[in-house]
XYZ file of C-alpha atoms in Angstrom:
673
model
C 15.019 47.291 -36.626
C 18.427 48.780 -36.664
C 19.116 51.274 -39.390
C 20.088 50.265 -42.882
C 21.437 53.474 -44.408
C 19.160 55.492 -42.112
C 21.634 57.860 -40.511
C 21.835 61.626 -40.887
C 19.525 64.049 -39.097
C 15.961 62.735 -39.203
C 14.716 65.630 -37.064
C 14.169 67.477 -40.309
C 12.076 64.615 -41.559
C 10.059 64.971 -38.374
C 9.542 68.673 -39.030
C 8.426 67.952 -42.549
C 6.105 65.136 -41.664
C 4.439 66.324 -38.509
C 5.326 69.694 -37.073
C 3.643 71.307 -40.047
C 0.607 69.083 -39.876
C 0.635 67.535 -43.371
C -1.064 70.358 -45.308
C 0.327 68.720 -48.435
C 1.791 65.346 -49.246
C 5.578 65.280 -49.114
C 6.110 65.273 -52.877
C 3.771 68.273 -53.296
C 5.483 70.500 -50.742
C 6.949 73.805 -51.873
C 10.724 74.047 -51.528
C 11.537 75.871 -48.293
C 14.247 77.685 -50.260
C 13.373 80.567 -52.574
C 16.050 80.660 -55.233
C 14.082 82.827 -57.675
C 14.646 86.103 -55.824
C 17.830 88.115 -55.435
C 19.386 87.526 -53.061
C 17.835 84.081 -52.666
C 16.119 83.111 -49.440
C 17.843 80.223 -47.692
C 17.334 78.685 -44.251
C 20.170 79.398 -41.833
C 20.976 75.686 -41.972
C 21.937 75.831 -45.668
C 25.605 75.288 -46.522
C 27.382 77.524 -49.034
C 28.864 75.174 -51.628
C 29.829 77.690 -54.340
C 33.581 77.476 -53.772
C 33.461 73.683 -53.429
C 31.622 73.257 -56.711
C 33.906 75.684 -58.516
C 36.957 73.726 -57.391
C 35.347 70.400 -58.299
C 34.498 71.646 -61.778
C 38.107 72.679 -62.259
C 39.137 69.102 -61.499
C 36.450 67.801 -63.859
C 37.796 70.067 -66.605
C 41.307 68.632 -66.228
C 39.841 65.129 -66.645
C 37.695 66.153 -69.646
C 34.501 65.232 -67.803
C 31.046 66.621 -68.465
C 29.630 65.175 -65.234
C 30.827 63.609 -61.989
C 28.771 61.294 -59.769
C 29.235 61.321 -55.977
C 27.454 58.392 -54.261
C 26.756 57.916 -50.548
C 29.017 54.968 -49.775
C 32.622 54.037 -49.079
C 35.021 51.651 -50.777
C 33.636 48.701 -48.796
C 29.903 49.228 -49.470
C 29.480 49.807 -45.729
C 26.110 50.420 -44.108
C 27.508 53.204 -41.928
C 29.964 55.729 -43.351
C 32.839 57.216 -41.395
C 33.414 60.987 -41.473
C 36.503 60.446 -43.614
C 34.304 59.076 -46.423
C 31.363 61.477 -46.289
C 32.128 63.053 -49.646
C 28.549 63.544 -50.727
C 27.796 65.255 -47.421
C 30.667 67.682 -47.881
C 30.021 68.610 -51.506
C 26.251 69.112 -51.032
C 25.858 70.180 -47.395
C 23.134 67.520 -47.076
C 23.825 65.177 -44.144
C 21.135 62.543 -44.737
C 22.379 58.996 -45.163
C 20.765 58.285 -48.542
C 21.391 60.294 -51.673
C 23.365 60.535 -54.902
C 24.877 63.811 -56.095
C 25.726 64.635 -59.708
C 27.677 67.708 -60.790
C 27.903 68.954 -64.377
C 29.739 72.034 -65.610
C 26.511 74.027 -65.261
C 24.318 72.304 -62.677
C 24.391 70.269 -59.475
C 21.618 67.854 -58.450
C 20.795 65.526 -55.578
C 18.492 62.498 -55.648
C 17.092 61.211 -52.356
C 13.972 59.567 -50.945
C 11.005 61.068 -49.105
C 12.571 60.707 -45.656
C 15.027 63.457 -46.502
C 13.318 65.904 -48.866
C 12.801 68.699 -46.364
C 16.168 68.072 -44.763
C 17.863 68.436 -48.154
C 16.002 71.674 -48.868
C 17.087 73.116 -45.523
C 20.730 72.096 -45.874
C 21.493 72.710 -49.551
C 21.988 76.145 -51.075
C 20.642 77.307 -54.426
C 23.508 75.693 -56.320
C 21.634 72.409 -55.888
C 18.467 71.024 -57.416
C 16.558 68.416 -55.425
C 15.115 65.434 -57.319
C 12.518 63.482 -55.378
C 13.365 60.118 -56.907
C 15.897 57.371 -56.341
C 17.604 54.775 -58.500
C 19.845 54.720 -61.544
C 17.150 55.471 -64.128
C 16.167 58.997 -62.994
C 19.831 59.998 -62.663
C 20.659 58.756 -66.167
C 17.514 60.350 -67.617
C 18.578 63.710 -66.179
C 22.151 63.294 -67.418
C 20.965 62.638 -70.961
C 19.246 66.035 -70.968
C 22.217 67.874 -69.478
C 25.309 66.527 -71.255
C 25.944 66.129 -74.994
C 26.396 62.988 -77.039
C 29.903 61.645 -76.579
C 30.256 63.184 -73.131
C 32.279 61.526 -70.371
C 30.753 60.863 -66.931
C 33.366 60.342 -64.231
C 33.101 58.177 -61.126
C 35.407 56.873 -58.442
C 35.223 53.118 -59.154
C 35.926 52.305 -55.502
C 32.604 53.918 -54.542
C 30.523 51.869 -56.967
C 29.421 48.305 -56.512
C 29.784 46.069 -59.528
C 26.027 46.128 -60.124
C 25.819 49.918 -59.808
C 28.657 50.434 -62.266
C 27.132 48.089 -64.791
C 23.658 49.637 -64.536
C 25.034 53.147 -65.165
C 27.455 51.942 -67.830
C 24.839 50.133 -69.891
C 22.295 52.945 -69.624
C 24.794 55.608 -70.698
C 26.294 53.522 -73.493
C 22.853 53.066 -74.999
C 22.787 56.832 -75.609
C 26.429 57.306 -76.618
C 27.729 58.624 -73.302
C 30.729 57.094 -71.567
C 31.146 56.125 -67.927
C 34.782 56.714 -66.963
C 36.721 55.218 -64.058
C 38.769 57.905 -62.279
C 40.720 56.203 -59.497
C 41.749 59.479 -57.839
C 38.639 60.827 -56.126
C 38.025 64.389 -57.316
C 36.075 65.402 -54.208
C 39.042 64.329 -52.079
C 41.316 66.606 -54.115
C 38.996 69.538 -53.508
C 38.280 68.688 -49.873
C 41.981 68.900 -49.123
C 43.005 69.847 -45.600
C 39.391 70.289 -44.494
C 38.837 66.551 -44.825
C 38.700 64.680 -41.503
C 41.912 62.767 -40.821
C 42.323 59.101 -41.598
C 41.323 57.092 -38.502
C 44.384 56.099 -36.492
C 43.023 54.441 -33.352
C 44.654 51.082 -32.531
C 43.527 47.912 -34.265
C 43.326 45.228 -31.614
C 42.798 41.480 -31.267
C 39.788 40.171 -29.374
C 40.538 38.100 -26.322
C 40.229 34.389 -26.986
C 37.289 34.200 -24.565
C 35.213 36.254 -27.015
C 36.011 34.373 -30.220
C 34.432 31.226 -31.587
C 37.592 30.017 -33.335
C 41.187 31.135 -33.745
C 42.039 33.049 -36.876
C 44.233 30.159 -37.973
C 41.247 27.799 -37.772
C 39.135 30.216 -39.788
C 41.805 30.575 -42.463
C 42.112 26.795 -42.678
C 38.343 26.493 -43.082
C 38.209 29.002 -45.950
C 41.174 27.365 -47.674
C 39.407 24.028 -47.376
C 36.406 25.510 -49.181
C 38.743 26.806 -51.897
C 40.260 23.358 -52.382
C 36.881 21.648 -52.584
C 35.371 24.153 -55.007
C 35.000 22.708 -58.541
C 36.550 25.833 -60.074
C 39.599 25.594 -57.786
C 40.100 29.244 -56.819
C 43.611 30.078 -55.668
C 42.600 33.150 -53.646
C 39.702 34.843 -51.889
C 39.493 38.638 -51.969
C 37.679 40.178 -48.991
C 36.338 43.725 -49.298
C 33.610 44.088 -46.646
C 35.071 45.400 -43.406
C 33.354 42.801 -41.240
C 34.900 40.000 -43.317
C 38.470 40.903 -42.382
C 37.483 41.733 -38.796
C 35.831 38.328 -38.409
C 38.561 36.335 -40.148
C 41.378 37.594 -37.925
C 39.348 38.295 -34.745
C 40.461 41.917 -35.013
C 38.450 45.023 -34.178
C 38.784 48.790 -34.570
C 36.732 51.974 -34.358
C 36.776 53.545 -37.812
C 33.049 53.237 -38.532
C 30.192 54.595 -36.378
C 28.428 51.862 -34.368
C 30.628 49.160 -35.927
C 33.919 47.848 -34.466
C 35.705 47.785 -37.826
C 38.823 49.226 -39.408
C 39.624 50.083 -43.030
C 41.050 46.933 -44.559
C 41.104 44.342 -47.326
C 42.381 40.775 -47.304
C 43.810 38.659 -50.112
C 43.867 35.095 -48.795
C 45.643 32.719 -51.174
C 46.359 29.028 -50.916
C 49.873 29.812 -49.679
C 49.865 33.350 -48.281
C 47.811 35.876 -46.333
C 47.929 39.575 -47.163
C 46.120 42.074 -44.942
C 45.876 45.595 -46.374
C 45.598 48.170 -43.584
C 47.569 50.938 -41.884
C 50.403 48.970 -40.287
C 51.235 51.757 -37.823
C 47.947 51.077 -36.041
C 49.007 47.564 -34.995
C 50.862 47.143 -31.741
C 53.869 44.833 -31.653
C 51.725 42.359 -29.700
C 49.024 42.370 -32.379
C 51.598 41.909 -35.144
C 53.037 38.995 -33.196
C 49.509 37.604 -32.795
C 49.223 37.678 -36.611
C 52.597 35.961 -37.112
C 53.541 38.905 -39.290
C 57.256 38.322 -38.886
C 57.342 35.201 -41.049
C 56.407 34.291 -44.626
C 54.677 30.912 -44.340
C 51.064 30.010 -45.204
C 49.895 31.004 -41.702
C 51.819 34.271 -41.542
C 49.874 37.491 -42.133
C 51.721 40.032 -44.246
C 50.420 43.504 -43.375
C 50.621 45.746 -46.432
C 49.591 49.338 -47.010
C 45.846 49.842 -47.453
C 46.302 51.972 -50.561
C 48.223 49.218 -52.377
C 45.359 46.741 -52.645
C 44.433 47.486 -56.257
C 48.011 47.270 -57.506
C 48.617 44.094 -55.491
C 45.479 42.370 -56.794
C 46.380 43.374 -60.332
C 49.886 42.006 -59.930
C 48.604 38.757 -58.396
C 46.210 38.148 -61.280
C 49.029 38.335 -63.810
C 49.827 34.740 -62.852
C 47.974 31.452 -63.321
C 45.374 32.146 -60.625
C 41.649 32.440 -59.983
C 40.246 34.945 -57.477
C 37.004 34.261 -55.605
C 34.977 37.370 -54.734
C 31.592 38.296 -53.325
C 30.084 40.765 -55.764
C 27.780 42.358 -53.171
C 30.673 44.049 -51.375
C 33.480 44.203 -53.947
C 33.895 47.617 -55.530
C 34.239 48.062 -59.247
C 37.673 49.553 -58.526
C 38.974 46.075 -57.663
C 36.727 44.121 -59.985
C 37.950 45.968 -63.089
C 41.582 44.884 -62.613
C 40.793 41.162 -62.393
C 40.676 39.458 -65.817
C 37.267 37.862 -66.190
C 38.730 34.455 -67.027
C 40.539 34.581 -63.672
C 37.453 35.497 -61.666
C 35.075 33.353 -59.613
C 32.142 35.570 -58.631
C 29.384 34.733 -56.162
C 26.948 37.137 -54.548
C 28.689 36.614 -51.200
C 32.224 35.515 -50.403
C 32.828 32.226 -48.559
C 33.775 34.277 -45.478
C 30.455 36.128 -45.521
C 28.501 32.867 -45.776
C 30.629 31.024 -43.195
C 30.408 33.913 -40.736
C 26.606 33.784 -40.898
C 26.513 30.371 -39.185
C 27.645 30.641 -35.570
C 29.369 27.721 -33.879
C 28.363 26.560 -30.411
C 30.742 28.922 -28.607
C 29.593 31.899 -30.648
C 25.982 31.000 -29.899
C 26.746 30.872 -26.188
C 28.457 34.256 -26.356
C 25.564 35.881 -28.193
C 23.029 34.442 -25.759
C 25.022 35.833 -22.821
C 25.167 39.312 -24.337
C 21.382 39.296 -24.704
C 20.885 38.441 -21.026
C 22.940 41.461 -19.951
C 21.281 43.634 -22.564
C 17.877 42.601 -21.189
C 19.001 43.796 -17.763
C 19.811 47.227 -19.197
C 16.505 47.503 -21.081
C 14.487 46.372 -18.041
C 16.286 48.908 -15.857
C 15.328 51.549 -18.413
C 11.669 50.537 -18.470
C 11.518 50.681 -14.671
C 13.237 54.075 -14.743
C 10.673 55.325 -17.262
C 7.791 54.242 -15.019
C 9.148 56.416 -12.232
C 10.147 59.448 -14.286
C 7.709 59.846 -17.170
C 4.832 60.902 -14.846
C 6.993 63.761 -13.602
C 7.267 65.142 -17.129
C 11.055 65.081 -17.043
C 11.790 62.561 -19.806
C 11.999 63.281 -23.514
C 12.961 61.025 -26.406
C 16.580 62.167 -26.414
C 17.208 62.145 -22.661
C 15.575 58.725 -22.518
C 17.923 57.380 -25.183
C 20.884 58.794 -23.251
C 19.691 57.125 -20.054
C 19.385 53.779 -21.809
C 22.950 54.057 -23.095
C 24.057 54.841 -19.535
C 22.412 51.632 -18.307
C 24.023 49.640 -21.128
C 27.354 51.238 -20.325
C 27.197 49.690 -16.856
C 27.014 46.176 -18.334
C 30.117 44.035 -18.667
C 31.939 44.131 -22.009
C 29.908 47.065 -23.387
C 31.573 48.862 -26.293
C 28.926 51.335 -27.481
C 25.550 51.356 -29.198
C 25.058 49.125 -32.230
C 23.085 51.843 -34.058
C 21.484 55.212 -33.399
C 18.697 54.622 -30.896
C 15.153 54.993 -32.227
C 13.362 56.580 -29.266
C 9.986 57.715 -30.563
C 6.886 58.917 -28.749
C 3.402 59.246 -30.194
C 3.269 60.359 -33.799
C 7.061 60.253 -34.128
C 6.928 56.461 -33.848
C 4.964 56.389 -37.112
C 8.266 57.301 -38.772
C 9.744 53.807 -38.743
C 13.360 55.027 -38.560
C 13.087 58.289 -36.635
C 15.679 59.250 -34.039
C 15.580 62.311 -31.772
C 18.325 64.899 -31.406
C 19.363 67.099 -28.519
C 17.747 70.061 -30.282
C 14.506 68.491 -31.474
C 12.622 65.812 -29.599
C 9.278 65.095 -27.986
C 8.345 64.654 -24.327
C 7.317 61.152 -23.292
C 3.741 61.020 -22.058
C 1.567 58.443 -20.332
C -1.087 59.230 -22.924
C 0.966 58.109 -25.923
C 2.623 54.987 -27.230
C 6.400 54.896 -26.998
C 8.581 52.878 -29.388
C 12.141 52.007 -28.426
C 14.438 50.306 -30.953
C 17.993 50.046 -29.679
C 21.000 47.805 -29.363
C 24.445 47.425 -27.913
C 27.877 46.311 -29.016
C 29.444 43.950 -26.487
C 32.677 42.021 -26.832
C 30.653 38.808 -26.897
C 27.795 39.880 -29.130
C 25.709 42.510 -30.863
C 22.134 43.165 -29.743
C 19.047 44.738 -31.302
C 15.631 44.819 -29.622
C 12.416 46.792 -30.059
C 9.616 47.197 -27.550
C 6.529 49.396 -27.788
C 4.669 50.429 -24.628
C 1.706 52.531 -23.537
C 1.479 53.730 -19.951
C -2.079 54.971 -20.032
C -5.270 53.777 -21.673
C -4.684 52.673 -25.260
C -7.489 52.757 -27.794
C -9.145 49.560 -28.924
C -7.478 49.950 -32.313
C -4.039 50.424 -30.765
C -4.496 47.233 -28.749
C -5.705 45.305 -31.775
C -2.840 46.541 -33.952
C -0.281 45.771 -31.229
C -1.683 42.306 -30.636
C -1.660 41.507 -34.341
C 1.973 42.610 -34.566
C 2.696 40.383 -31.564
C 0.884 37.479 -33.224
C 3.071 37.936 -36.298
C 6.175 37.861 -34.141
C 4.959 34.736 -32.343
C 3.822 32.894 -35.466
C 7.138 33.363 -37.230
C 9.158 32.625 -34.083
C 7.374 29.308 -33.459
C 7.256 28.251 -37.103
C 8.680 24.844 -38.050
C 10.031 24.705 -41.607
C 12.270 22.468 -43.759
C 16.007 23.015 -43.597
C 17.447 25.199 -46.376
C 14.203 27.177 -46.678
C 14.707 30.757 -47.802
C 13.603 33.429 -45.360
C 11.425 35.091 -47.999
C 9.375 31.883 -48.209
C 8.254 32.195 -44.568
C 8.220 35.970 -44.127
C 4.454 36.177 -44.724
C 3.801 34.402 -41.404
C 4.853 37.638 -39.674
C 2.309 39.607 -41.716
C -0.691 37.295 -41.850
C -2.450 38.549 -38.694
C -2.168 42.092 -40.040
C -3.177 41.113 -43.569
C -6.279 39.401 -42.190
C -7.724 42.813 -41.296
C -6.184 44.890 -44.077
C -3.075 46.137 -42.262
C 0.618 45.828 -43.177
C 4.061 47.355 -42.666
C 6.491 48.749 -45.205
C 9.870 47.528 -43.981
C 11.655 44.191 -43.938
C 10.870 41.514 -41.370
C 14.390 40.782 -40.193
C 18.143 40.761 -40.673
C 21.150 38.816 -39.492
C 23.216 39.936 -36.526
C 26.844 39.378 -35.597
C 29.168 38.594 -32.699
C 30.496 42.084 -31.942
C 30.184 42.860 -35.641
C 27.346 44.225 -37.793
C 23.918 44.814 -36.326
C 22.739 44.148 -39.891
C 24.761 41.091 -40.819
C 24.248 39.889 -44.347
C 23.342 37.576 -45.968
C 20.837 36.337 -43.330
C 17.250 37.544 -43.293
C 13.868 37.384 -44.983
C 14.541 39.262 -48.233
C 14.863 37.842 -51.710
C 18.642 38.373 -51.773
C 19.257 36.545 -48.488
C 20.601 32.998 -48.371
C 18.604 30.029 -47.105
C 18.115 29.583 -43.378
C 20.533 27.212 -41.672
C 21.060 25.945 -38.140
C 23.287 28.349 -36.217
C 22.169 31.583 -37.903
C 20.846 34.517 -35.899
C 18.166 36.775 -37.323
C 15.890 39.488 -36.050
C 12.109 39.022 -36.286
C 10.441 42.437 -36.319
C 6.918 42.972 -37.642
C 5.309 46.360 -37.088
C 2.443 48.677 -37.872
C 2.468 52.461 -38.379
C -0.483 54.850 -38.488
C 0.735 58.044 -40.110
C 0.571 61.026 -37.775
C -0.586 59.019 -34.753
C 1.550 56.106 -33.551
C 3.886 53.303 -34.491
C 4.345 49.732 -33.256
C 7.278 47.379 -33.710
C 8.200 44.269 -31.749
C 11.665 42.985 -32.521
C 13.500 40.002 -31.134
C 16.728 38.305 -32.141
C 16.338 34.564 -32.691
C 18.696 31.644 -33.277
C 17.869 29.126 -35.981
C 17.795 25.712 -34.287
C 16.824 22.177 -35.214
C 13.122 21.489 -34.607
C 11.829 18.383 -32.875
C 9.172 16.837 -35.113
C 6.894 13.846 -34.736
C 8.327 12.149 -37.814
C 11.947 11.937 -39.001
C 13.265 14.779 -41.111
C 15.484 17.833 -40.983
C 13.370 20.752 -39.887
C 14.238 24.078 -38.314
C 12.626 26.616 -36.014
C 13.654 29.688 -34.031
C 14.839 30.124 -30.448
C 14.316 33.717 -29.313
C 17.293 35.079 -27.357
C 15.932 38.587 -26.668
C 14.588 38.521 -23.125
C 12.341 41.500 -22.357
C 8.576 41.042 -21.833
C 6.020 42.698 -24.097
C 3.526 45.303 -22.853
C 0.552 43.502 -21.332
C -1.407 46.751 -21.379
C -1.476 46.514 -25.172
C -2.243 42.795 -25.543
C -5.804 41.771 -26.364
C -5.628 38.192 -25.145
C -8.934 37.362 -26.844
C -7.144 37.583 -30.214
C -4.535 34.975 -29.262
C -5.019 31.322 -30.102
C -4.349 28.742 -27.368
C -1.080 27.851 -29.112
C 0.032 31.475 -29.273
C -0.861 32.016 -25.626
C 1.022 28.892 -24.619
C 4.078 30.065 -26.573
C 3.946 33.513 -24.950
C 3.718 32.119 -21.423
C 6.566 29.720 -22.115
C 8.648 32.653 -23.371
C 7.882 34.571 -20.187
C 9.002 31.606 -18.108
C 12.289 31.540 -20.032
C 12.777 35.241 -19.321
C 12.261 34.567 -15.611
C 14.737 31.715 -15.636
C 17.474 33.544 -17.540
C 17.175 37.191 -16.509
C 15.752 36.834 -12.995
C 18.911 35.305 -11.471
C 21.066 38.006 -13.062
C 18.891 40.743 -11.560
C 19.111 39.062 -8.158
C 22.861 38.584 -8.449
C 23.162 42.306 -9.123
C 20.806 43.073 -6.203
C 18.416 44.880 -8.540
C 15.411 44.004 -6.407
C 13.076 46.628 -7.844
C 13.773 45.389 -11.368
C 13.381 41.768 -10.245
C 9.962 42.517 -8.755
C 9.012 44.294 -11.990
C 10.086 41.268 -13.995
C 8.086 38.876 -11.819
C 4.924 40.954 -12.219
C 5.292 41.428 -15.936
C 5.973 37.770 -16.682
C 2.989 36.397 -14.805
C 1.208 33.886 -17.067
C -1.495 35.366 -19.260
C -4.837 33.594 -19.371
C -7.542 33.478 -21.992
C -10.268 34.390 -19.495
C -9.973 38.118 -19.995
C -7.786 40.652 -21.691
C -5.273 42.367 -19.407
C -6.263 45.777 -18.100
C -3.156 47.077 -16.385
C -0.238 48.734 -18.119
C 3.316 47.612 -18.486
C 3.973 50.816 -16.595
C 0.989 52.026 -14.546
C 1.579 55.737 -14.443
C -1.380 56.969 -12.409
C 0.991 58.263 -9.753
C 4.523 57.455 -8.788
C 3.402 56.251 -5.381
C 1.032 53.774 -6.976
C 3.917 51.896 -8.548
C 4.493 49.827 -5.461
C 0.985 48.422 -5.402
C -0.112 48.304 -9.022
C 0.718 45.162 -11.001
C -0.527 43.495 -14.170
C -3.934 41.913 -14.124
C -4.393 38.799 -16.225
């Protein structure tokens, strides 16, 4: 489970949840700040925001605003936010990834969820009130008590999705307050020279070997969809950063963990306009884009800041613009006349990108083989080093990235590694830091959720292991999570079935005994793009499953204060072979790392589940074994052979994935089945 808006510094969440032993529930905790005394008591981690707020209120005054809302996103509704766009972080001092700030002439408030309450208290000074709620309604309710009738509430329309704007607008209008679009961001004006510089690293074209189609072929395909559409759109406006990156086979480094660059595209039936910083393109890349001509397959690179004016000018003609509302900001939406708008939840590029062609499938499969090598090397390394007491969550994560860095075509992690031991793993999206982390121990479960960005694909895999003697409940919970993974992975279902219609198969084994998990079951994944690639997945707002899509399958279970389990694989949607004619689909798992036999209670597996698991292990041997041998990684190859021995129903396994009795015992201890 890669992070969806889960960045920031979760070590403070760890402190809140566990280091203090849960004397109170999170929402009952006293604020660690004491703002009622003079001078107030503040943790040393609190940021002084007095001057920042004073300057912001001066800007608000010039705009005749009673309140200003600062959300936690960028102009492209990105999952990860670059430093250049971390406005809410700067104005509040709070570095968590989720939160909305609102400043009035007299008060300043932050709304965030329970993951970040203690972190917010430790990072914000007494200028800020913390509200332990999320959503539009609590923000509007607070505003109605703080600003008078007729007051104006300012927002940067580029930082609001269409849905967010409309929800605030309607709620405020109902009580005679006005939501106002201010296209110059007031925080930016105040931030001034302290603001991180605009990214200026080169924007580059992927080598043809790592692309499924040329950009010209992709453009032709989207134009064909425009021509066939009954409403005959004359243009497609692309706002999500991965849309433009995919369309032109271009990559950059503006966003953490994502190979994207700040950009928009206006693709019309006769022209192509790419809005970005032209100085970042080499002459070779501009030539690659045919930017020196003006024909229908020539890309005109225009300044990033001109997109709103250009869209507005384009829509003055007899045109119709096709957008995906999920990623288009209100700042662009508001300049397109509604009679000239064709709005779907997702743009045709987003939907087309979700279905990989045969070359893209081959590339993604290959990246997962190499990624499996790195993860297996890490698991072997852990077996040798954890018993010595020298490995902690953070140093382990660093070692894994080192192993990935030795793989061909590696370009960085695909998200912040979740390396969680013992009770930390019960926080589904915890990540360690250099300052705060936990030692890995043979007496505790260890959850590793990580991924890599490679030129040929993006990976995301989760394995949970126990090197000692797990409890009966831990084994049962792990096995039921594994059953959920297996049952969904081997499911056969009709084509065009929505993921939410089959998601319960991943939960049934847990539900049978009164257990569950609180996160989603899976998400799409890209070819050197997003680790969370919409609109594929198992949620209600995902599109129907189709042959050629990749999705993660990741059930879990978390016992608060004790341990956490998650087993995540990436799977390709493929055509199923059925006894009778019909168009049915199933999944082909492309993640290739064995599960922990020490945690599997074979007696809970059905014959069909056991057969599936052994077949999966045989596939791992066939695909990863030769690569380990080619690399002369004999120790890892021997490990793989032991840990993919067929399981039998005669008895539950008794040996660990990593027998940690002593280091010297490693050579003779294997898995019993």
